[in-house]
mmCIF file of N, CA and C in Angstrom:
data_model
loop_
_atom_site.group_PDB
_atom_site.id
_atom_site.type_symbol
_atom_site.label_atom_id
_atom_site.label_comp_id
_atom_site.label_asym_id
_atom_site.label_seq_id
_atom_site.Cartn_x
_atom_site.Cartn_y
_atom_site.Cartn_z
ATOM 1 N N UNK A 1 -2.855 -3.435 -19.254
ATOM 2 C CA UNK A 1 -4.249 -3.021 -18.907
ATOM 3 C C UNK A 1 -4.708 -1.332 -18.887
ATOM 4 N N UNK A 2 -6.040 -1.110 -19.105
ATOM 5 C CA UNK A 2 -6.321 -0.174 -19.329
ATOM 6 C C UNK A 2 -6.291 0.793 -17.817
ATOM 7 N N UNK A 3 -6.665 1.703 -17.754
ATOM 8 C CA UNK A 3 -6.488 2.948 -16.397
ATOM 9 C C UNK A 3 -4.766 2.800 -15.709
ATOM 10 N N UNK A 4 -4.825 3.408 -14.973
ATOM 11 C CA UNK A 4 -3.490 2.924 -14.148
ATOM 12 C C UNK A 4 -4.012 3.180 -12.730
ATOM 13 N N UNK A 5 -2.350 3.002 -11.614
ATOM 14 C CA UNK A 5 -2.706 1.765 -10.784
ATOM 15 C C UNK A 5 -1.789 2.346 -10.195
ATOM 16 N N UNK A 6 -1.458 3.025 -8.568
ATOM 17 C CA UNK A 6 0.208 4.045 -8.107
ATOM 18 C C UNK A 6 -0.075 3.534 -6.484
ATOM 19 N N UNK A 7 1.443 2.932 -6.222
ATOM 20 C CA UNK A 7 1.051 2.937 -4.441
ATOM 21 C C UNK A 7 1.456 4.708 -4.344
ATOM 22 N N UNK A 8 0.812 4.687 -2.747
ATOM 23 C CA UNK A 8 0.969 5.568 -1.933
ATOM 24 C C UNK A 8 1.434 5.295 -0.574
ATOM 25 N N UNK A 9 2.113 5.696 -0.346
ATOM 26 C CA UNK A 9 2.884 6.482 1.206
ATOM 27 C C UNK A 9 4.098 5.040 1.717
ATOM 28 N N UNK A 10 4.177 4.027 2.058
ATOM 29 C CA UNK A 10 5.159 3.519 2.414
ATOM 30 C C UNK A 10 5.472 2.257 1.671
ATOM 31 N N UNK A 11 6.558 1.713 1.270
ATOM 32 C CA UNK A 11 6.515 0.121 0.302
ATOM 33 C C UNK A 11 7.870 0.090 -0.376
ATOM 34 N N UNK A 12 8.176 -1.168 -0.134
ATOM 35 C CA UNK A 12 9.749 -1.600 -0.491
ATOM 36 C C UNK A 12 10.166 -1.365 -1.610
ATOM 37 N N UNK A 13 9.708 -1.287 -2.851
ATOM 38 C CA UNK A 13 10.637 -0.490 -3.520
ATOM 39 C C UNK A 13 9.954 -2.033 -5.074
ATOM 40 N N UNK A 14 11.070 -1.519 -5.939
ATOM 41 C CA UNK A 14 10.581 -2.748 -7.156
ATOM 42 C C UNK A 14 11.061 -3.472 -6.528
ATOM 43 N N UNK A 15 11.244 -4.677 -7.313
ATOM 44 C CA UNK A 15 11.265 -5.861 -6.957
ATOM 45 C C UNK A 15 12.877 -6.616 -7.362
ATOM 46 N N UNK A 16 13.210 -5.581 -8.191
ATOM 47 C CA UNK A 16 14.745 -5.329 -8.947
ATOM 48 C C UNK A 16 15.836 -4.568 -7.977
ATOM 49 N N UNK A 17 14.616 -3.991 -7.009
ATOM 50 C CA UNK A 17 15.828 -2.662 -6.749
ATOM 51 C C UNK A 17 15.276 -2.762 -5.242
ATOM 52 N N UNK A 18 15.684 -3.109 -3.855
ATOM 53 C CA UNK A 18 14.526 -3.183 -2.505
ATOM 54 C C UNK A 18 14.625 -2.308 -2.051
ATOM 55 N N UNK A 19 14.663 -1.142 -1.414
ATOM 56 C CA UNK A 19 14.622 0.279 -0.553
ATOM 57 C C UNK A 19 13.280 0.349 -0.280
ATOM 58 N N UNK A 20 14.127 0.281 1.112
ATOM 59 C CA UNK A 20 11.951 0.788 2.470
ATOM 60 C C UNK A 20 12.135 2.438 2.500
ATOM 61 N N UNK A 21 10.967 3.006 1.735
ATOM 62 C CA UNK A 21 10.785 4.869 2.014
ATOM 63 C C UNK A 21 9.439 4.883 1.327
ATOM 64 N N UNK A 22 8.852 5.834 1.046
ATOM 65 C CA UNK A 22 7.277 6.369 0.915
ATOM 66 C C UNK A 22 7.780 7.150 -0.744
ATOM 67 N N UNK A 23 6.588 5.608 -1.306
ATOM 68 C CA UNK A 23 6.255 5.797 -2.768
ATOM 69 C C UNK A 23 6.235 7.163 -4.116
ATOM 70 N N UNK A 24 6.706 7.412 -4.958
ATOM 71 C CA UNK A 24 6.714 8.487 -5.579
ATOM 72 C C UNK A 24 6.501 8.058 -7.077
ATOM 73 N N UNK A 25 5.489 6.567 -7.157
ATOM 74 C CA UNK A 25 4.956 6.560 -8.581
ATOM 75 C C UNK A 25 4.125 6.640 -8.982
ATOM 76 N N UNK A 26 3.728 7.674 -8.410
ATOM 77 C CA UNK A 26 1.794 8.352 -8.931
ATOM 78 C C UNK A 26 2.423 10.375 -8.915
ATOM 79 N N UNK A 27 3.640 9.918 -8.494
ATOM 80 C CA UNK A 27 3.764 12.158 -8.637
ATOM 81 C C UNK A 27 4.450 12.256 -10.147
ATOM 82 N N UNK A 28 3.834 13.513 -10.276
ATOM 83 C CA UNK A 28 4.084 13.512 -12.076
ATOM 84 C C UNK A 28 5.701 14.784 -12.122
ATOM 85 N N UNK A 29 5.902 14.763 -12.645
ATOM 86 C CA UNK A 29 7.679 15.605 -13.090
ATOM 87 C C UNK A 29 7.499 16.689 -13.726
ATOM 88 N N UNK A 30 5.703 17.175 -14.113
ATOM 89 C CA UNK A 30 5.819 17.911 -14.686
ATOM 90 C C UNK A 30 4.716 18.897 -13.281
ATOM 91 N N UNK A 31 4.432 18.582 -12.225
ATOM 92 C CA UNK A 31 3.815 19.546 -11.323
ATOM 93 C C UNK A 31 4.747 20.161 -10.263
ATOM 94 N N UNK A 32 4.020 20.934 -9.954
ATOM 95 C CA UNK A 32 4.947 21.884 -8.516
ATOM 96 C C UNK A 32 4.702 21.515 -7.239
ATOM 97 N N UNK A 33 6.080 21.615 -6.418
ATOM 98 C CA UNK A 33 5.350 21.355 -5.118
ATOM 99 C C UNK A 33 4.793 21.790 -4.388
ATOM 100 N N UNK A 34 4.170 22.061 -4.319
ATOM 101 C CA UNK A 34 2.427 23.225 -4.162
ATOM 102 C C UNK A 34 1.296 22.163 -4.903
ATOM 103 N N UNK A 35 1.754 21.195 -6.299
ATOM 104 C CA UNK A 35 0.332 20.434 -6.356
ATOM 105 C C UNK A 35 0.042 19.311 -6.254
ATOM 106 N N UNK A 36 1.831 18.615 -5.495
ATOM 107 C CA UNK A 36 2.179 17.124 -4.961
ATOM 108 C C UNK A 36 1.559 17.476 -3.758
ATOM 109 N N UNK A 37 1.528 18.092 -3.144
ATOM 110 C CA UNK A 37 1.454 18.170 -1.899
ATOM 111 C C UNK A 37 0.260 18.280 -2.022
ATOM 112 N N UNK A 38 -0.796 19.004 -2.468
ATOM 113 C CA UNK A 38 -1.978 18.752 -2.572
ATOM 114 C C UNK A 38 -2.838 17.561 -3.365
ATOM 115 N N UNK A 39 -2.010 16.970 -3.727
ATOM 116 C CA UNK A 39 -1.949 15.746 -4.521
ATOM 117 C C UNK A 39 -2.204 15.113 -3.295
ATOM 118 N N UNK A 40 -1.240 14.894 -2.796
ATOM 119 C CA UNK A 40 -1.371 13.612 -1.501
ATOM 120 C C UNK A 40 -1.714 14.009 -0.548
ATOM 121 N N UNK A 41 -2.374 15.313 -0.386
ATOM 122 C CA UNK A 41 -3.537 15.518 0.836
ATOM 123 C C UNK A 41 -5.008 15.148 0.847
ATOM 124 N N UNK A 42 -5.448 15.454 -1.043
ATOM 125 C CA UNK A 42 -6.496 15.185 -0.869
ATOM 126 C C UNK A 42 -6.743 12.793 -1.296
ATOM 127 N N UNK A 43 -5.525 12.531 -1.552
ATOM 128 C CA UNK A 43 -5.274 11.395 -1.986
ATOM 129 C C UNK A 43 -5.451 10.416 -0.189
ATOM 130 N N UNK A 44 -4.982 11.397 0.999
ATOM 131 C CA UNK A 44 -4.681 11.187 2.148
ATOM 132 C C UNK A 44 -6.371 10.987 2.976
ATOM 133 N N UNK A 45 -6.720 12.282 3.137
ATOM 134 C CA UNK A 45 -7.778 12.572 2.887
ATOM 135 C C UNK A 45 -9.300 11.187 2.715
ATOM 136 N N UNK A 46 -8.980 11.420 1.338
ATOM 137 C CA UNK A 46 -10.158 10.370 0.826
ATOM 138 C C UNK A 46 -9.413 8.308 1.601
ATOM 139 N N UNK A 47 -8.322 8.342 1.601
ATOM 140 C CA UNK A 47 -7.832 7.185 1.785
ATOM 141 C C UNK A 47 -8.430 7.337 3.287
ATOM 142 N N UNK A 48 -8.015 7.845 4.173
ATOM 143 C CA UNK A 48 -8.662 8.234 5.569
ATOM 144 C C UNK A 48 -9.410 7.766 6.099
ATOM 145 N N UNK A 49 -11.295 8.756 5.175
ATOM 146 C CA UNK A 49 -12.127 8.589 5.466
ATOM 147 C C UNK A 49 -12.382 7.117 4.863
ATOM 148 N N UNK A 50 -12.574 6.590 4.271
ATOM 149 C CA UNK A 50 -13.242 5.085 3.830
ATOM 150 C C UNK A 50 -12.224 4.415 5.207
ATOM 151 N N UNK A 51 -10.875 4.159 4.782
ATOM 152 C CA UNK A 51 -10.153 3.483 6.765
ATOM 153 C C UNK A 51 -11.644 3.739 8.032
ATOM 154 N N UNK A 52 -11.130 4.905 8.209
ATOM 155 C CA UNK A 52 -12.359 5.470 9.212
ATOM 156 C C UNK A 52 -13.470 4.650 9.123
ATOM 157 N N UNK A 53 -14.386 4.849 8.498
ATOM 158 C CA UNK A 53 -15.153 4.558 8.214
ATOM 159 C C UNK A 53 -14.781 2.431 8.098
ATOM 160 N N UNK A 54 -14.124 1.688 7.420
ATOM 161 C CA UNK A 54 -14.226 0.425 7.742
ATOM 162 C C UNK A 54 -13.639 -0.068 9.251
ATOM 163 N N UNK A 55 -12.612 0.185 9.615
ATOM 164 C CA UNK A 55 -11.839 0.601 10.564
ATOM 165 C C UNK A 55 -13.271 0.473 11.931
ATOM 166 N N UNK A 56 -14.055 1.814 12.066
ATOM 167 C CA UNK A 56 -15.262 1.800 12.893
ATOM 168 C C UNK A 56 -15.797 0.465 13.217
ATOM 169 N N UNK A 57 -16.558 0.259 11.100
ATOM 170 C CA UNK A 57 -17.282 -0.822 11.243
ATOM 171 C C UNK A 57 -17.045 -2.427 12.076
ATOM 172 N N UNK A 58 -15.783 -2.286 11.908
ATOM 173 C CA UNK A 58 -14.973 -3.954 11.881
ATOM 174 C C UNK A 58 -14.273 -3.398 13.973
ATOM 175 N N UNK A 59 -13.878 -2.684 14.148
ATOM 176 C CA UNK A 59 -14.007 -2.833 15.818
ATOM 177 C C UNK A 59 -14.244 -2.501 16.439
ATOM 178 N N UNK A 60 -15.218 -1.906 15.932
ATOM 179 C CA UNK A 60 -16.481 -0.851 17.018
ATOM 180 C C UNK A 60 -15.501 0.334 18.031
ATOM 181 N N UNK A 61 -15.003 0.342 17.170
ATOM 182 C CA UNK A 61 -14.106 2.040 17.951
ATOM 183 C C UNK A 61 -12.572 1.882 18.054
ATOM 184 N N UNK A 62 -12.553 0.497 18.249
ATOM 185 C CA UNK A 62 -10.862 0.282 18.784
ATOM 186 C C UNK A 62 -9.703 0.587 18.424
ATOM 187 N N UNK A 63 -8.493 1.049 19.157
ATOM 188 C CA UNK A 63 -7.666 1.674 19.082
ATOM 189 C C UNK A 63 -6.410 1.514 17.615
ATOM 190 N N UNK A 64 -6.811 2.129 16.202
ATOM 191 C CA UNK A 64 -5.120 1.338 15.278
ATOM 192 C C UNK A 64 -4.290 1.145 15.905
ATOM 193 N N UNK A 65 -3.512 0.559 15.634
ATOM 194 C CA UNK A 65 -2.005 0.416 16.455
ATOM 195 C C UNK A 65 -1.024 0.411 15.594
ATOM 196 N N UNK A 66 -1.193 0.805 14.412
ATOM 197 C CA UNK A 66 0.101 1.157 13.844
ATOM 198 C C UNK A 66 0.059 2.277 13.263
ATOM 199 N N UNK A 67 1.337 2.397 12.456
ATOM 200 C CA UNK A 67 1.833 3.899 11.979
ATOM 201 C C UNK A 67 1.208 4.401 10.656
ATOM 202 N N UNK A 68 0.643 5.599 10.842
ATOM 203 C CA UNK A 68 -0.198 6.193 9.920
ATOM 204 C C UNK A 68 0.645 7.084 8.563
ATOM 205 N N UNK A 69 -0.619 6.934 8.153
ATOM 206 C CA UNK A 69 -0.067 7.448 6.377
ATOM 207 C C UNK A 69 0.328 8.445 6.256
ATOM 208 N N UNK A 70 1.864 9.106 5.497
ATOM 209 C CA UNK A 70 2.733 9.996 5.423
ATOM 210 C C UNK A 70 3.180 9.757 3.765
ATOM 211 N N UNK A 71 3.921 10.826 3.265
ATOM 212 C CA UNK A 71 4.684 10.546 2.013
ATOM 213 C C UNK A 71 5.494 11.349 1.688
ATOM 214 N N UNK A 72 5.584 11.564 0.469
ATOM 215 C CA UNK A 72 7.627 12.690 0.325
ATOM 216 C C UNK A 72 6.788 13.966 0.873
ATOM 217 N N UNK A 73 5.994 14.120 0.659
ATOM 218 C CA UNK A 73 5.466 16.012 0.543
ATOM 219 C C UNK A 73 4.508 16.044 1.828
ATOM 220 N N UNK A 74 3.722 14.852 2.366
ATOM 221 C CA UNK A 74 3.387 15.162 3.861
ATOM 222 C C UNK A 74 3.964 14.264 4.921
ATOM 223 N N UNK A 75 4.548 15.149 5.910
ATOM 224 C CA UNK A 75 5.374 14.619 7.176
ATOM 225 C C UNK A 75 3.930 13.715 7.884
ATOM 226 N N UNK A 76 4.564 12.466 8.606
ATOM 227 C CA UNK A 76 3.729 11.631 9.759
ATOM 228 C C UNK A 76 3.368 12.585 10.093
ATOM 229 N N UNK A 77 2.274 12.084 10.992
ATOM 230 C CA UNK A 77 1.273 12.454 11.817
ATOM 231 C C UNK A 77 0.179 11.449 12.217
ATOM 232 N N UNK A 78 0.013 11.622 13.549
ATOM 233 C CA UNK A 78 -1.221 10.384 13.744
ATOM 234 C C UNK A 78 -2.322 10.758 13.301
ATOM 235 N N UNK A 79 -2.558 11.815 13.459
ATOM 236 C CA UNK A 79 -4.243 12.968 13.325
ATOM 237 C C UNK A 79 -4.078 13.899 12.241
ATOM 238 N N UNK A 80 -5.729 13.861 12.415
ATOM 239 C CA UNK A 80 -6.463 15.213 11.041
ATOM 240 C C UNK A 80 -6.072 14.900 9.986
ATOM 241 N N UNK A 81 -6.915 15.227 9.349
ATOM 242 C CA UNK A 81 -7.299 14.715 7.795
ATOM 243 C C UNK A 81 -8.379 15.869 7.100
ATOM 244 N N UNK A 82 -8.807 15.977 5.927
ATOM 245 C CA UNK A 82 -8.983 16.972 5.265
ATOM 246 C C UNK A 82 -9.702 16.510 3.978
ATOM 247 N N UNK A 83 -11.214 16.573 3.735
ATOM 248 C CA UNK A 83 -11.537 16.195 2.214
ATOM 249 C C UNK A 83 -11.895 17.597 1.736
ATOM 250 N N UNK A 84 -11.159 17.757 0.305
ATOM 251 C CA UNK A 84 -11.384 18.540 -0.059
ATOM 252 C C UNK A 84 -12.907 18.760 -1.295
ATOM 253 N N UNK A 85 -13.911 19.537 -1.724
ATOM 254 C CA UNK A 85 -14.843 19.117 -3.029
ATOM 255 C C UNK A 85 -14.346 19.659 -3.491
ATOM 256 N N UNK A 86 -15.091 19.603 -5.028
ATOM 257 C CA UNK A 86 -13.881 20.047 -6.073
ATOM 258 C C UNK A 86 -15.106 21.640 -6.154
ATOM 259 N N UNK A 87 -16.425 21.370 -5.713
ATOM 260 C CA UNK A 87 -17.413 21.712 -5.933
ATOM 261 C C UNK A 87 -18.145 22.952 -5.312
ATOM 262 N N UNK A 88 -19.371 22.897 -5.080
ATOM 263 C CA UNK A 88 -19.860 24.436 -3.698
ATOM 264 C C UNK A 88 -18.662 24.765 -3.522
ATOM 265 N N UNK A 89 -18.471 25.711 -4.013
ATOM 266 C CA UNK A 89 -16.872 26.880 -3.977
ATOM 267 C C UNK A 89 -15.606 25.767 -2.960
ATOM 268 N N UNK A 90 -15.299 24.514 -2.760
ATOM 269 C CA UNK A 90 -14.249 24.065 -2.490
ATOM 270 C C UNK A 90 -14.169 23.915 -1.140
ATOM 271 N N UNK A 91 -15.798 23.530 -0.795
ATOM 272 C CA UNK A 91 -16.463 23.157 0.698
ATOM 273 C C UNK A 91 -14.682 22.597 1.511
ATOM 274 N N UNK A 92 -14.023 22.333 2.320
ATOM 275 C CA UNK A 92 -12.905 21.676 3.339
ATOM 276 C C UNK A 92 -14.185 20.830 4.278
ATOM 277 N N UNK A 93 -13.653 19.718 4.717
ATOM 278 C CA UNK A 93 -14.173 19.302 5.576
ATOM 279 C C UNK A 93 -13.038 18.847 6.402
ATOM 280 N N UNK A 94 -12.600 19.202 7.690
ATOM 281 C CA UNK A 94 -11.347 18.752 8.332
ATOM 282 C C UNK A 94 -12.123 17.840 9.812
ATOM 283 N N UNK A 95 -11.610 16.648 9.910
ATOM 284 C CA UNK A 95 -11.727 15.771 11.022
ATOM 285 C C UNK A 95 -9.883 16.007 11.296
ATOM 286 N N UNK A 96 -10.509 16.700 12.623
ATOM 287 C CA UNK A 96 -8.918 17.255 13.414
ATOM 288 C C UNK A 96 -8.582 16.070 14.811
ATOM 289 N N UNK A 97 -9.514 15.419 14.728
ATOM 290 C CA UNK A 97 -8.891 14.007 15.718
ATOM 291 C C UNK A 97 -8.872 12.848 14.925
ATOM 292 N N UNK A 98 -9.199 12.696 13.905
ATOM 293 C CA UNK A 98 -9.332 11.595 13.435
ATOM 294 C C UNK A 98 -7.779 11.057 12.981
ATOM 295 N N UNK A 99 -7.696 10.016 12.842
ATOM 296 C CA UNK A 99 -6.597 8.813 12.809
ATOM 297 C C UNK A 99 -6.173 8.784 11.087
ATOM 298 N N UNK A 100 -5.117 9.136 11.273
ATOM 299 C CA UNK A 100 -4.837 8.569 9.313
ATOM 300 C C UNK A 100 -5.024 7.305 9.385
ATOM 301 N N UNK A 101 -5.132 6.715 7.999
ATOM 302 C CA UNK A 101 -5.309 4.985 7.582
ATOM 303 C C UNK A 101 -3.790 4.688 7.635
ATOM 304 N N UNK A 102 -3.429 3.646 7.357
ATOM 305 C CA UNK A 102 -2.230 2.571 7.505
ATOM 306 C C UNK A 102 -1.446 3.383 6.614
ATOM 307 N N UNK A 103 -0.302 2.692 6.766
ATOM 308 C CA UNK A 103 1.015 3.951 5.865
ATOM 309 C C UNK A 103 1.502 3.113 4.774
ATOM 310 N N UNK A 104 -0.363 2.524 4.176
ATOM 311 C CA UNK A 104 0.315 2.116 2.345
ATOM 312 C C UNK A 104 -0.902 2.281 1.369
ATOM 313 N N UNK A 105 -0.866 2.331 0.602
ATOM 314 C CA UNK A 105 -2.249 2.485 -0.115
ATOM 315 C C UNK A 105 -1.764 1.967 -1.217
ATOM 316 N N UNK A 106 -3.438 1.806 -1.844
ATOM 317 C CA UNK A 106 -3.165 1.432 -3.546
ATOM 318 C C UNK A 106 -4.682 2.627 -3.804
ATOM 319 N N UNK A 107 -4.447 3.283 -5.154
ATOM 320 C CA UNK A 107 -4.759 4.487 -5.992
ATOM 321 C C UNK A 107 -5.017 4.024 -7.423
ATOM 322 N N UNK A 108 -6.226 4.118 -7.848
ATOM 323 C CA UNK A 108 -6.493 3.615 -9.288
ATOM 324 C C UNK A 108 -7.714 4.253 -10.014
ATOM 325 N N UNK A 109 -7.535 4.222 -11.335
ATOM 326 C CA UNK A 109 -8.084 4.970 -11.830
ATOM 327 C C UNK A 109 -8.476 4.538 -13.366
ATOM 328 N N UNK A 110 -9.621 3.931 -13.231
ATOM 329 C CA UNK A 110 -10.245 3.251 -14.635
ATOM 330 C C UNK A 110 -9.696 2.034 -14.802
ATOM 331 N N UNK A 111 -8.673 1.658 -13.860
ATOM 332 C CA UNK A 111 -8.000 0.298 -13.829
ATOM 333 C C UNK A 111 -9.025 -1.269 -13.862
ATOM 334 N N UNK A 112 -8.748 -1.726 -15.111
ATOM 335 C CA UNK A 112 -9.020 -2.838 -15.618
ATOM 336 C C UNK A 112 -8.060 -4.168 -15.673
ATOM 337 N N UNK A 113 -8.602 -5.482 -15.416
ATOM 338 C CA UNK A 113 -7.785 -6.572 -14.702
ATOM 339 C C UNK A 113 -8.097 -7.556 -15.791
ATOM 340 N N UNK A 114 -7.227 -8.084 -16.675
ATOM 341 C CA UNK A 114 -7.898 -9.359 -17.407
ATOM 342 C C UNK A 114 -7.635 -10.432 -16.849
ATOM 343 N N UNK A 115 -8.937 -11.798 -16.824
ATOM 344 C CA UNK A 115 -8.968 -12.203 -15.950
ATOM 345 C C UNK A 115 -8.814 -13.473 -17.524
ATOM 346 N N UNK A 116 -8.322 -14.744 -17.341
ATOM 347 C CA UNK A 116 -8.190 -15.585 -18.315
ATOM 348 C C UNK A 116 -8.776 -16.319 -18.553
ATOM 349 N N UNK A 117 -9.436 -16.605 -19.615
ATOM 350 C CA UNK A 117 -10.671 -17.566 -19.545
ATOM 351 C C UNK A 117 -10.964 -19.452 -18.988
ATOM 352 N N UNK A 118 -9.656 -19.145 -18.727
ATOM 353 C CA UNK A 118 -9.593 -20.905 -17.776
ATOM 354 C C UNK A 118 -9.589 -20.723 -16.566
ATOM 355 N N UNK A 119 -10.896 -19.843 -16.173
ATOM 356 C CA UNK A 119 -11.220 -19.163 -14.431
ATOM 357 C C UNK A 119 -12.444 -19.516 -15.130
ATOM 358 N N UNK A 120 -13.821 -20.559 -15.235
ATOM 359 C CA UNK A 120 -14.362 -20.563 -15.477
ATOM 360 C C UNK A 120 -15.358 -19.180 -14.399
ATOM 361 N N UNK A 121 -16.746 -18.776 -15.751
ATOM 362 C CA UNK A 121 -17.296 -17.552 -15.272
ATOM 363 C C UNK A 121 -17.620 -18.126 -13.473
ATOM 364 N N UNK A 122 -18.541 -18.879 -13.125
ATOM 365 C CA UNK A 122 -18.737 -19.300 -11.336
ATOM 366 C C UNK A 122 -18.020 -19.637 -10.724
ATOM 367 N N UNK A 123 -16.693 -19.679 -10.876
ATOM 368 C CA UNK A 123 -15.966 -20.023 -10.023
ATOM 369 C C UNK A 123 -15.483 -18.209 -9.726
ATOM 370 N N UNK A 124 -15.199 -17.543 -10.469
ATOM 371 C CA UNK A 124 -14.323 -16.330 -10.137
ATOM 372 C C UNK A 124 -15.451 -15.451 -8.590
ATOM 373 N N UNK A 125 -16.608 -15.596 -10.030
ATOM 374 C CA UNK A 125 -17.969 -15.067 -8.127
ATOM 375 C C UNK A 125 -18.326 -16.022 -7.290
ATOM 376 N N UNK A 126 -17.539 -17.101 -7.349
ATOM 377 C CA UNK A 126 -17.579 -18.292 -6.605
ATOM 378 C C UNK A 126 -16.716 -17.203 -5.403
ATOM 379 N N UNK A 127 -15.418 -16.772 -6.232
ATOM 380 C CA UNK A 127 -14.151 -16.050 -4.879
ATOM 381 C C UNK A 127 -14.523 -15.317 -4.574
ATOM 382 N N UNK A 128 -15.251 -14.338 -5.692
ATOM 383 C CA UNK A 128 -15.646 -12.590 -5.105
ATOM 384 C C UNK A 128 -17.303 -13.086 -4.558
ATOM 385 N N UNK A 129 -17.919 -13.391 -5.257
ATOM 386 C CA UNK A 129 -19.070 -13.131 -3.479
ATOM 387 C C UNK A 129 -19.165 -14.287 -2.530
ATOM 388 N N UNK A 130 -18.575 -15.506 -2.852
ATOM 389 C CA UNK A 130 -18.576 -16.418 -1.631
ATOM 390 C C UNK A 130 -19.293 -17.651 -2.308
ATOM 391 N N UNK A 131 -19.368 -18.775 -1.605
ATOM 392 C CA UNK A 131 -20.659 -19.771 -1.818
ATOM 393 C C UNK A 131 -22.164 -19.797 -1.682
ATOM 394 N N UNK A 132 -22.095 -19.759 -2.578
ATOM 395 C CA UNK A 132 -24.076 -19.620 -2.285
ATOM 396 C C UNK A 132 -24.928 -20.662 -2.261
#
C-alpha cells in the first residue's frame, strides 16, 4: 500500500507476539528523545482536538469515562494538550482543561487501500454513504 499507517497509544502488540503496552511503530531510531517527545505531543494534540469536537457533538458535553492517551515518551494524564502551528512563528494553542483523546489512535499519511474488483462500485458507496 502506498503511504504509511501507524498506531499511537496503547496496543496489544503484533499478532504473533501479544503484549499490552504503548505502541512504538511510528517512532524512528534516528530521532532524539526530544524529537520523539515533540512528535508524540503533536500527535496527541491533533487527535485530542479531533476527539473533543467529535465527543462534544455526539454526547453533548458528557464526561468521557475511559483512560486517555499517553505514549512511551508522554506520561498519562487526564487533562491538557496543545496544538503547535509551524507557520505564524510557531503559535501554540493550549487546552489546559480539555481531556485528551482515548488511549489508542491510528495515524496515516498518504495511505491508500486497494479494493478488489469483486465489490461493485455502487456497493462500496452504499457501505460508505449509506442507502439512498
